[in-house]
Short mmCIF file of C-alpha atoms in Angstrom, two decimals:
data_model
loop_
_atom_site.label_atom_id
_atom_site.label_comp_id
_atom_site.label_asym_id
_atom_site.label_seq_id
_atom_site.Cartn_x
_atom_site.Cartn_y
_atom_site.Cartn_z
CA MET E 1 63.03 54.56 127.20
CA GLU E 2 66.76 54.47 126.39
CA LEU E 3 65.97 54.03 122.68
CA HIS E 4 63.64 57.04 122.75
CA THR E 5 66.31 59.12 124.51
CA GLN E 6 68.92 58.05 121.97
CA LYS E 7 66.67 59.04 119.05
CA SER E 8 65.95 62.41 120.67
CA THR E 9 69.67 63.00 121.13
CA GLU E 10 70.36 62.09 117.50
CA ARG E 11 67.61 64.47 116.30
CA PHE E 12 69.03 67.28 118.43
CA SER E 13 72.52 66.57 117.11
CA LYS E 14 71.32 66.77 113.50
CA LEU E 15 69.39 69.98 114.20
CA ARG E 16 72.45 71.44 115.94
CA ASN E 17 74.71 70.64 112.99
CA LEU E 18 72.11 72.01 110.56
CA ILE E 19 72.00 75.32 112.44
CA LEU E 20 75.81 75.45 112.62
CA GLY E 21 75.88 74.77 108.87
CA LEU E 22 73.43 77.62 108.27
CA GLN E 23 75.76 79.91 110.20
CA HIS E 24 78.59 79.03 107.82
CA VAL E 25 76.32 79.65 104.82
CA LEU E 26 75.29 83.11 106.03
CA ALA E 27 78.90 84.01 106.80
CA MET E 28 79.97 83.29 103.22
CA TYR E 29 76.79 84.07 101.29
CA SER E 30 77.37 87.76 100.72
CA GLY E 31 80.90 87.16 99.44
CA GLY E 32 79.67 84.12 97.50
CA ILE E 33 77.21 86.08 95.39
CA LEU E 34 79.27 89.28 95.22
CA VAL E 35 81.47 88.10 92.34
CA PRO E 36 78.62 87.04 89.98
CA LEU E 37 76.73 90.24 90.84
CA LEU E 38 79.72 92.47 90.04
CA ILE E 39 80.73 90.69 86.85
CA GLY E 40 77.15 90.23 85.64
CA ALA E 41 76.37 93.92 86.17
CA ALA E 42 79.59 95.06 84.45
CA LEU E 43 78.89 92.86 81.39
CA GLN E 44 75.21 93.87 81.34
CA PHE E 45 73.70 90.43 81.84
CA ASN E 46 69.91 90.39 81.66
CA ALA E 47 67.63 89.30 84.51
CA GLN E 48 67.45 85.68 83.29
CA GLN E 49 71.23 85.44 83.01
CA MET E 50 71.72 86.95 86.47
CA ALA E 51 69.21 84.57 88.04
CA TYR E 52 71.02 81.61 86.49
CA LEU E 53 74.42 82.98 87.43
CA ILE E 54 73.66 83.30 91.14
CA SER E 55 71.80 79.98 91.45
CA ALA E 56 74.46 78.04 89.54
CA ASP E 57 77.24 79.76 91.46
CA ILE E 58 75.79 78.77 94.84
CA PHE E 59 75.15 75.19 93.65
CA MET E 60 78.70 74.77 92.36
CA THR E 61 80.05 76.31 95.58
CA ALA E 62 78.45 73.37 97.37
CA VAL E 63 79.98 70.87 94.94
CA GLY E 64 83.43 72.44 95.30
CA THR E 65 83.16 72.50 99.10
CA LEU E 66 82.26 68.82 99.02
CA PHE E 67 85.44 68.13 97.02
CA GLN E 68 87.42 69.71 99.86
CA LEU E 69 85.55 68.03 102.73
CA LYS E 70 85.67 64.47 101.43
CA GLY E 71 89.30 63.44 101.36
CA THR E 72 90.20 60.97 98.60
CA ARG E 73 93.53 59.59 97.45
CA TYR E 74 94.11 62.64 95.24
CA THR E 75 91.77 65.44 96.40
CA GLY E 76 90.37 67.15 99.48
CA ILE E 77 92.06 68.92 102.41
CA ALA E 78 89.51 67.20 104.73
CA MET E 79 89.14 70.18 107.08
CA PRO E 80 86.12 72.43 107.85
CA VAL E 81 86.56 74.65 104.79
CA VAL E 82 84.03 76.43 102.59
CA ILE E 83 84.84 77.64 99.08
CA GLY E 84 83.30 80.47 97.12
CA SER E 85 83.89 82.80 94.18
CA ALA E 86 87.32 84.46 94.41
CA VAL E 87 86.96 88.24 94.49
CA GLN E 88 90.39 88.75 92.89
CA THR E 89 88.95 87.35 89.65
CA VAL E 90 86.45 90.20 89.20
CA SER E 91 88.63 92.74 87.39
CA PRO E 92 90.43 90.33 85.01
CA LEU E 93 87.21 88.49 84.11
CA ILE E 94 85.43 91.77 83.33
CA ASN E 95 88.36 92.78 81.11
CA ILE E 96 88.35 89.41 79.33
CA GLY E 97 84.56 89.35 78.94
CA SER E 98 84.35 92.89 77.59
CA THR E 99 87.20 92.49 75.09
CA LEU E 100 87.18 88.82 74.02
CA GLY E 101 83.61 87.83 74.84
CA ILE E 102 81.86 85.84 77.56
CA GLY E 103 83.04 82.52 76.14
CA ALA E 104 86.67 83.61 76.62
CA MET E 105 86.02 84.11 80.34
CA TYR E 106 84.92 80.51 80.73
CA GLY E 107 87.64 79.11 78.51
CA ALA E 108 90.26 80.94 80.60
CA THR E 109 88.60 79.70 83.80
CA ILE E 110 88.72 76.06 82.66
CA ALA E 111 92.38 76.48 81.67
CA ALA E 112 93.17 78.01 85.08
CA GLY E 113 91.48 75.09 86.85
CA ILE E 114 93.53 72.56 84.87
CA PHE E 115 96.68 74.59 85.65
CA VAL E 116 95.92 74.53 89.41
CA PHE E 117 95.28 70.79 89.34
CA LEU E 118 98.52 70.06 87.49
CA ILE E 119 100.85 72.22 89.62
CA SER E 120 99.30 71.26 92.98
CA GLY E 121 102.04 68.77 93.86
CA LEU E 122 104.81 71.23 93.00
CA PHE E 123 103.14 74.14 94.82
CA SER E 124 102.61 72.05 97.96
CA ARG E 125 106.37 71.54 98.29
CA LEU E 126 106.73 75.27 98.88
CA ARG E 127 105.28 74.80 102.39
CA ALA E 128 108.85 74.70 103.72
CA PHE E 129 108.93 78.42 102.91
CA PHE E 130 105.94 79.07 105.21
CA PRO E 131 107.30 79.02 108.81
CA PRO E 132 105.22 80.71 111.60
CA VAL E 133 106.64 84.17 110.85
CA VAL E 134 105.31 83.85 107.28
CA THR E 135 101.97 82.12 108.01
CA GLY E 136 101.28 84.37 110.99
CA SER E 137 101.87 87.48 108.87
CA LEU E 138 99.73 86.07 106.06
CA ILE E 139 96.77 85.18 108.29
CA THR E 140 96.98 88.54 110.08
CA VAL E 141 96.74 90.29 106.72
CA ILE E 142 93.88 88.07 105.50
CA GLY E 143 91.85 89.15 108.53
CA PHE E 144 92.72 92.79 109.06
CA THR E 145 92.78 93.90 105.41
CA LEU E 146 89.19 92.66 105.06
CA ILE E 147 88.02 94.92 107.91
CA PRO E 148 87.38 97.84 105.48
CA VAL E 149 84.97 95.56 103.57
CA GLY E 150 83.09 95.01 106.81
CA PHE E 151 82.96 98.74 107.49
CA GLN E 152 81.74 99.45 103.96
CA ASN E 153 78.90 96.98 104.47
CA TRP E 154 78.15 98.44 107.90
CA GLY E 155 77.67 101.83 106.24
CA GLY E 156 75.19 100.31 103.77
CA GLY E 157 77.43 98.79 101.10
CA ASP E 158 77.15 101.42 98.36
CA LEU E 159 79.66 104.23 98.92
CA GLU E 160 77.83 106.47 96.43
CA ALA E 161 74.41 106.12 98.06
CA LYS E 162 73.05 109.07 100.04
CA SER E 163 72.10 106.68 102.83
CA PHE E 164 75.68 105.43 103.22
CA GLY E 165 76.72 105.86 106.86
CA SER E 166 73.22 106.91 107.92
CA LEU E 167 72.26 106.61 111.57
CA THR E 168 69.89 103.80 110.59
CA ASN E 169 72.66 101.75 109.00
CA LEU E 170 75.08 102.48 111.82
CA SER E 171 72.54 101.51 114.48
CA ILE E 172 71.64 98.25 112.67
CA GLY E 173 75.30 97.26 112.40
CA LEU E 174 75.97 98.22 116.01
CA VAL E 175 73.00 96.20 117.29
CA THR E 176 74.29 93.20 115.31
CA ILE E 177 77.76 93.56 116.83
CA VAL E 178 76.38 93.91 120.36
CA ILE E 179 74.14 90.84 119.96
CA ILE E 180 77.06 88.72 118.73
CA LEU E 181 79.26 89.97 121.58
CA LEU E 182 76.63 89.26 124.23
CA PHE E 183 76.00 85.73 123.00
CA ASN E 184 79.72 85.06 122.62
CA LEU E 185 80.60 86.34 126.08
CA PHE E 186 77.64 85.22 128.20
CA ALA E 187 75.87 82.36 126.41
CA LYS E 188 76.77 78.75 127.07
CA GLY E 189 77.12 75.70 124.84
CA PHE E 190 75.17 75.69 121.59
CA ALA E 191 73.85 79.26 121.84
CA LYS E 192 77.42 80.52 122.11
CA SER E 193 78.54 78.47 119.10
CA ILE E 194 75.89 80.10 116.87
CA ALA E 195 76.48 83.66 118.10
CA ILE E 196 77.16 84.89 114.54
CA LEU E 197 73.94 83.35 113.21
CA LEU E 198 71.88 84.77 116.07
CA GLY E 199 73.42 88.19 115.50
CA ILE E 200 72.55 88.11 111.79
CA VAL E 201 68.99 86.87 112.37
CA LEU E 202 68.18 89.25 115.24
CA GLY E 203 69.96 92.11 113.46
CA THR E 204 67.78 91.50 110.39
CA ILE E 205 64.64 91.48 112.54
CA PHE E 206 65.73 94.80 114.08
CA ALA E 207 66.33 96.20 110.59
CA GLY E 208 62.88 94.96 109.57
CA LEU E 209 61.31 96.89 112.43
CA LEU E 210 63.02 99.99 111.03
CA GLY E 211 61.60 99.28 107.57
CA GLU E 212 64.95 98.29 106.04
CA VAL E 213 63.99 94.75 104.92
CA SER E 214 61.99 93.92 101.78
CA LEU E 215 60.56 90.47 101.00
CA GLN E 216 60.08 91.35 97.34
CA PRO E 217 63.19 89.41 96.17
CA VAL E 218 61.64 86.25 97.63
CA ALA E 219 58.35 86.86 95.84
CA ASP E 220 60.11 87.53 92.53
CA ALA E 221 62.41 84.48 92.65
CA SER E 222 61.51 81.29 90.79
CA TRP E 223 60.97 77.96 92.55
CA PHE E 224 63.42 75.73 90.70
CA HIS E 225 66.51 76.16 88.53
CA MET E 226 68.95 73.44 87.45
CA PRO E 227 72.59 74.30 86.64
CA THR E 228 73.30 73.51 82.99
CA PRO E 229 76.71 73.17 81.28
CA PHE E 230 77.50 76.05 78.89
CA PHE E 231 74.15 77.73 79.66
CA LEU E 232 75.47 81.25 79.05
CA ALA E 233 78.26 80.61 76.55
CA THR E 234 80.44 77.94 74.97
CA PRO E 235 84.06 78.35 76.15
CA THR E 236 86.60 79.80 73.73
CA PHE E 237 90.33 79.70 74.40
CA HIS E 238 92.70 82.66 74.03
CA TRP E 239 96.30 82.54 75.26
CA SER E 240 96.27 86.03 76.76
CA ALA E 241 93.11 85.33 78.73
CA MET E 242 94.31 81.91 79.88
CA ILE E 243 97.69 83.21 81.07
CA THR E 244 95.96 86.04 82.93
CA MET E 245 93.66 83.66 84.78
CA MET E 246 96.54 81.28 85.57
CA ILE E 247 98.33 84.16 87.31
CA VAL E 248 95.14 84.99 89.21
CA ALA E 249 94.85 81.30 90.16
CA LEU E 250 98.30 81.47 91.75
CA THR E 251 97.14 84.36 93.94
CA SER E 252 94.13 82.27 95.03
CA MET E 253 96.43 79.36 95.88
CA MET E 254 98.55 81.64 98.05
CA GLU E 255 95.46 82.86 99.88
CA SER E 256 94.21 79.29 100.32
CA THR E 257 97.58 78.35 101.78
CA GLY E 258 97.06 80.88 104.56
CA VAL E 259 93.55 79.56 105.22
CA TYR E 260 94.77 75.96 105.35
CA PHE E 261 97.42 76.87 107.91
CA ALA E 262 94.90 78.90 109.93
CA LEU E 263 92.51 75.96 110.12
CA ALA E 264 95.34 73.56 110.89
CA ASP E 265 96.33 75.80 113.78
CA LEU E 266 92.74 75.86 115.05
CA THR E 267 92.15 72.13 114.73
CA GLY E 268 95.59 71.03 115.91
CA ARG E 269 96.34 69.22 112.68
CA LYS E 270 99.82 68.87 111.18
CA LEU E 271 99.52 69.39 107.45
CA THR E 272 101.73 67.38 105.10
CA ASN E 273 102.77 68.28 101.56
CA GLU E 274 100.26 65.74 100.26
CA ASP E 275 97.45 67.28 102.36
CA MET E 276 98.19 70.65 100.79
CA ALA E 277 98.37 69.16 97.29
CA LYS E 278 94.99 67.47 97.73
CA GLY E 279 93.49 70.77 98.87
CA TYR E 280 94.82 72.57 95.81
CA ARG E 281 93.62 69.79 93.49
CA ALA E 282 90.11 70.02 94.93
CA GLU E 283 90.11 73.75 94.20
CA GLY E 284 91.38 73.06 90.70
CA LEU E 285 88.48 70.68 90.05
CA ALA E 286 86.02 73.25 91.40
CA VAL E 287 87.45 75.92 89.09
CA ILE E 288 87.19 73.60 86.07
CA LEU E 289 83.52 72.93 86.88
CA SER E 290 82.88 76.65 87.38
CA GLY E 291 83.98 77.21 83.78
CA ILE E 292 81.87 74.34 82.46
CA PHE E 293 78.75 75.50 84.31
CA ASN E 294 79.41 79.16 83.48
CA THR E 295 80.06 80.46 86.98
CA PHE E 296 83.35 81.94 88.22
CA PRO E 297 86.61 80.62 89.78
CA TYR E 298 86.55 79.48 93.39
CA SER E 299 88.97 79.62 96.31
CA THR E 300 88.81 78.77 100.01
CA PHE E 301 86.90 81.41 102.00
CA SER E 302 88.75 83.00 104.91
CA GLN E 303 85.63 84.35 106.65
CA ASN E 304 84.58 80.82 107.57
CA VAL E 305 87.79 80.43 109.57
CA GLY E 306 86.35 83.12 111.84
CA VAL E 307 83.16 81.08 112.23
CA VAL E 308 85.17 77.99 113.23
CA ARG E 309 87.15 80.02 115.76
CA LEU E 310 84.15 81.77 117.31
CA SER E 311 81.87 78.72 117.40
CA GLY E 312 84.56 76.42 118.76
CA VAL E 313 83.17 73.63 116.54
CA LYS E 314 86.10 72.26 114.57
CA LYS E 315 84.51 69.19 112.99
CA ARG E 316 83.52 68.85 109.34
CA THR E 317 79.95 67.70 110.07
CA PRO E 318 78.40 71.22 110.12
CA ILE E 319 80.06 71.96 106.77
CA TYR E 320 78.35 68.92 105.24
CA TYR E 321 75.05 70.44 106.36
CA ALA E 322 76.18 73.78 104.89
CA VAL E 323 76.76 71.94 101.59
CA LEU E 324 73.21 70.56 101.74
CA ILE E 325 71.81 74.05 102.36
CA LEU E 326 73.85 75.50 99.49
CA LEU E 327 72.65 72.76 97.13
CA LEU E 328 69.02 73.57 98.02
CA ILE E 329 69.63 77.30 97.57
CA GLY E 330 71.21 76.62 94.19
CA LEU E 331 68.26 74.51 93.04
CA LEU E 332 65.51 76.57 94.72
CA PRO E 333 66.12 80.27 94.09
CA LYS E 334 63.37 81.31 96.53
CA PHE E 335 65.48 79.92 99.36
CA GLY E 336 68.49 81.76 98.03
CA ALA E 337 66.49 84.98 97.91
CA LEU E 338 65.84 84.71 101.66
CA ALA E 339 69.54 85.29 102.31
CA THR E 340 69.56 88.32 100.01
CA ILE E 341 67.08 90.21 102.22
CA ILE E 342 69.69 90.51 104.98
CA PRO E 343 70.74 94.20 105.01
CA SER E 344 74.38 95.02 104.22
CA SER E 345 74.70 96.79 107.57
CA VAL E 346 73.86 93.53 109.39
CA LEU E 347 76.44 91.60 107.39
CA GLY E 348 78.95 94.39 107.98
CA GLY E 349 78.58 94.10 111.74
CA ALA E 350 79.15 90.34 111.58
CA MET E 351 82.08 90.74 109.16
CA ILE E 352 83.94 93.11 111.47
CA ILE E 353 83.92 90.50 114.23
CA LEU E 354 84.71 87.60 111.87
CA PHE E 355 87.59 89.32 110.11
CA GLY E 356 88.92 90.76 113.35
CA THR E 357 89.14 87.31 114.92
CA ILE E 358 90.99 85.96 111.88
CA GLY E 359 93.52 88.77 112.21
CA VAL E 360 93.97 88.06 115.90
CA GLN E 361 94.51 84.38 115.12
CA GLY E 362 97.40 85.45 112.91
CA ILE E 363 98.81 87.37 115.86
CA THR E 364 98.55 84.27 118.08
CA ILE E 365 100.65 82.39 115.50
CA LEU E 366 103.16 85.22 115.50
CA LYS E 367 103.47 84.76 119.28
CA GLN E 368 105.43 81.58 118.49
CA VAL E 369 108.03 83.64 116.65
CA ASN E 370 111.23 84.88 118.28
CA PHE E 371 111.06 88.61 117.61
CA ASN E 372 114.37 89.14 119.37
CA LEU E 373 115.78 88.11 116.00
CA GLU E 374 115.85 91.23 113.84
CA ARG E 375 115.13 89.19 110.67
CA ASN E 376 111.74 88.08 112.02
CA LEU E 377 110.84 91.63 112.97
CA MET E 378 111.69 92.79 109.44
CA ILE E 379 109.78 89.95 107.76
CA ALA E 380 106.57 90.58 109.70
CA GLY E 381 106.87 94.37 109.72
CA ILE E 382 107.57 94.83 106.02
CA SER E 383 105.11 92.20 104.73
CA ILE E 384 102.20 93.28 106.95
CA GLY E 385 102.91 96.99 106.52
CA SER E 386 103.10 96.69 102.73
CA ALA E 387 99.83 94.77 102.62
CA ILE E 388 98.05 97.48 104.61
CA GLY E 389 99.50 100.13 102.30
CA VAL E 390 98.32 98.28 99.17
CA THR E 391 94.86 97.84 100.70
CA VAL E 392 94.49 101.58 101.41
CA TYR E 393 96.18 102.92 98.25
CA PRO E 394 96.09 100.28 95.47
CA GLN E 395 96.21 103.10 92.90
CA ILE E 396 99.91 103.60 93.68
CA PHE E 397 100.53 100.92 91.03
CA GLN E 398 98.06 102.28 88.44
CA HIS E 399 100.75 103.02 85.84
CA LEU E 400 102.21 99.50 85.86
CA PRO E 401 101.25 96.84 83.26
CA GLU E 402 97.88 95.16 83.86
CA LEU E 403 99.34 91.72 84.61
CA VAL E 404 101.72 93.20 87.19
CA LYS E 405 98.93 95.20 88.82
CA LEU E 406 96.83 92.05 88.99
CA VAL E 407 99.41 90.50 91.27
CA ILE E 408 100.69 93.32 93.45
CA GLN E 409 97.37 95.04 94.13
CA ASN E 410 96.29 91.94 96.08
CA SER E 411 97.33 92.42 99.72
CA VAL E 412 97.46 88.68 100.46
CA VAL E 413 99.75 88.06 97.51
CA VAL E 414 101.98 90.99 98.47
CA THR E 415 102.34 89.54 101.98
CA SER E 416 103.05 86.06 100.64
CA ILE E 417 105.70 87.22 98.18
CA LEU E 418 107.45 89.60 100.58
CA ALA E 419 107.34 87.30 103.62
CA VAL E 420 108.58 84.25 101.69
CA LEU E 421 111.25 86.23 99.83
CA LEU E 422 112.55 87.97 102.97
CA ASN E 423 112.57 84.66 104.84
CA ILE E 424 114.79 83.23 102.10
CA VAL E 425 117.22 86.11 101.59
CA LEU E 426 117.69 87.51 105.10
CA PRO E 427 120.59 85.86 106.96
CA GLY E 428 120.03 83.69 110.02
CA ARG E 429 117.27 81.34 108.78
CA GLU E 430 119.23 78.19 109.64
CA LYS E 431 119.73 79.31 113.25
CA GLU E 432 116.06 80.21 113.76
CA VAL E 433 114.21 78.37 116.51
CA MET E 434 110.54 77.82 115.74
#
């Protein structure tokens, strides 16, 4: 009897972790496929190329996430992180692909991955420049500056569409938000931990009842597709493209730094320089593989921090199940197509809650900071305020050189640079009590 009970408990535990893993997958899936969709469309990839691009991208996302989960002597942050295609790479990769060819994109990506791997140890030593006033500001910006993305999806995703902001889209997003809130506030145990997943699933069902869900993408998708090295193009190497992508890689490392600190705060872990270096190296390896398999550069996804916070499950086990799901999606496009039927308005509702909770987590870190010190007030105020300004009006820098724009039009990078710089130059740092 005891043996039977033990087996039943083990089965339930596996099912629970599988469902928690699925929640992580759905939270990142839209952002995960956004980059290949945008770049593929801009470079006029055909249907076969797009199908490969998305499948391979999801598969390599799983591989890269596994690098991060499984700590080794040299790689892996060993926290519940999920990686995916970095959205800041879209514009530079389109420019490289349209001017120097597709091969140049992948050559520059491989070079950027090698660059990240090699400088990981040096970059990790900069953690001394990330006290709570800096990390709190950075995490606040990561969350709140993504809120407009959630609202855009809530309205339907396409700003130019006539249906954008329609009552149908607004009602679908609102129902999703309400469902997530109800489960989060009133459910107990496991049901509460998968509130995001339940909101997405039930929101999609509601959208289906309104005729907003089509199963055609599932019918059109193939059954099996294996990622193949250099399937789309053989890498070519151009200094201008490589330097551009190395700069972009630095912005991704800054963003990942904020995510690492956010997860460390959630899980109660004290990160060392070597922990940080191993996290960066894992991302570097993932970026190298993305170039070899003709996908796009990866970075740690901030939206999954919101899932960890809302679910309350801080272990890595669900992420291993998420990796398994992503591997299957990457190999079996029909499974991947299932996630694509989720309406943008449903994802938008979930994103608003996810990104909002990340922003609030940044505020909780800032609660540790002594704001009676004027320097701390200036650091947080200027860095967060500038990031919000750049998010709303990035075109203010439109007349600057392309490489400069690449850096300062990214709100996370602006916060990192300003917060770190102000923390260094403003007097009183030695007397600060953290």
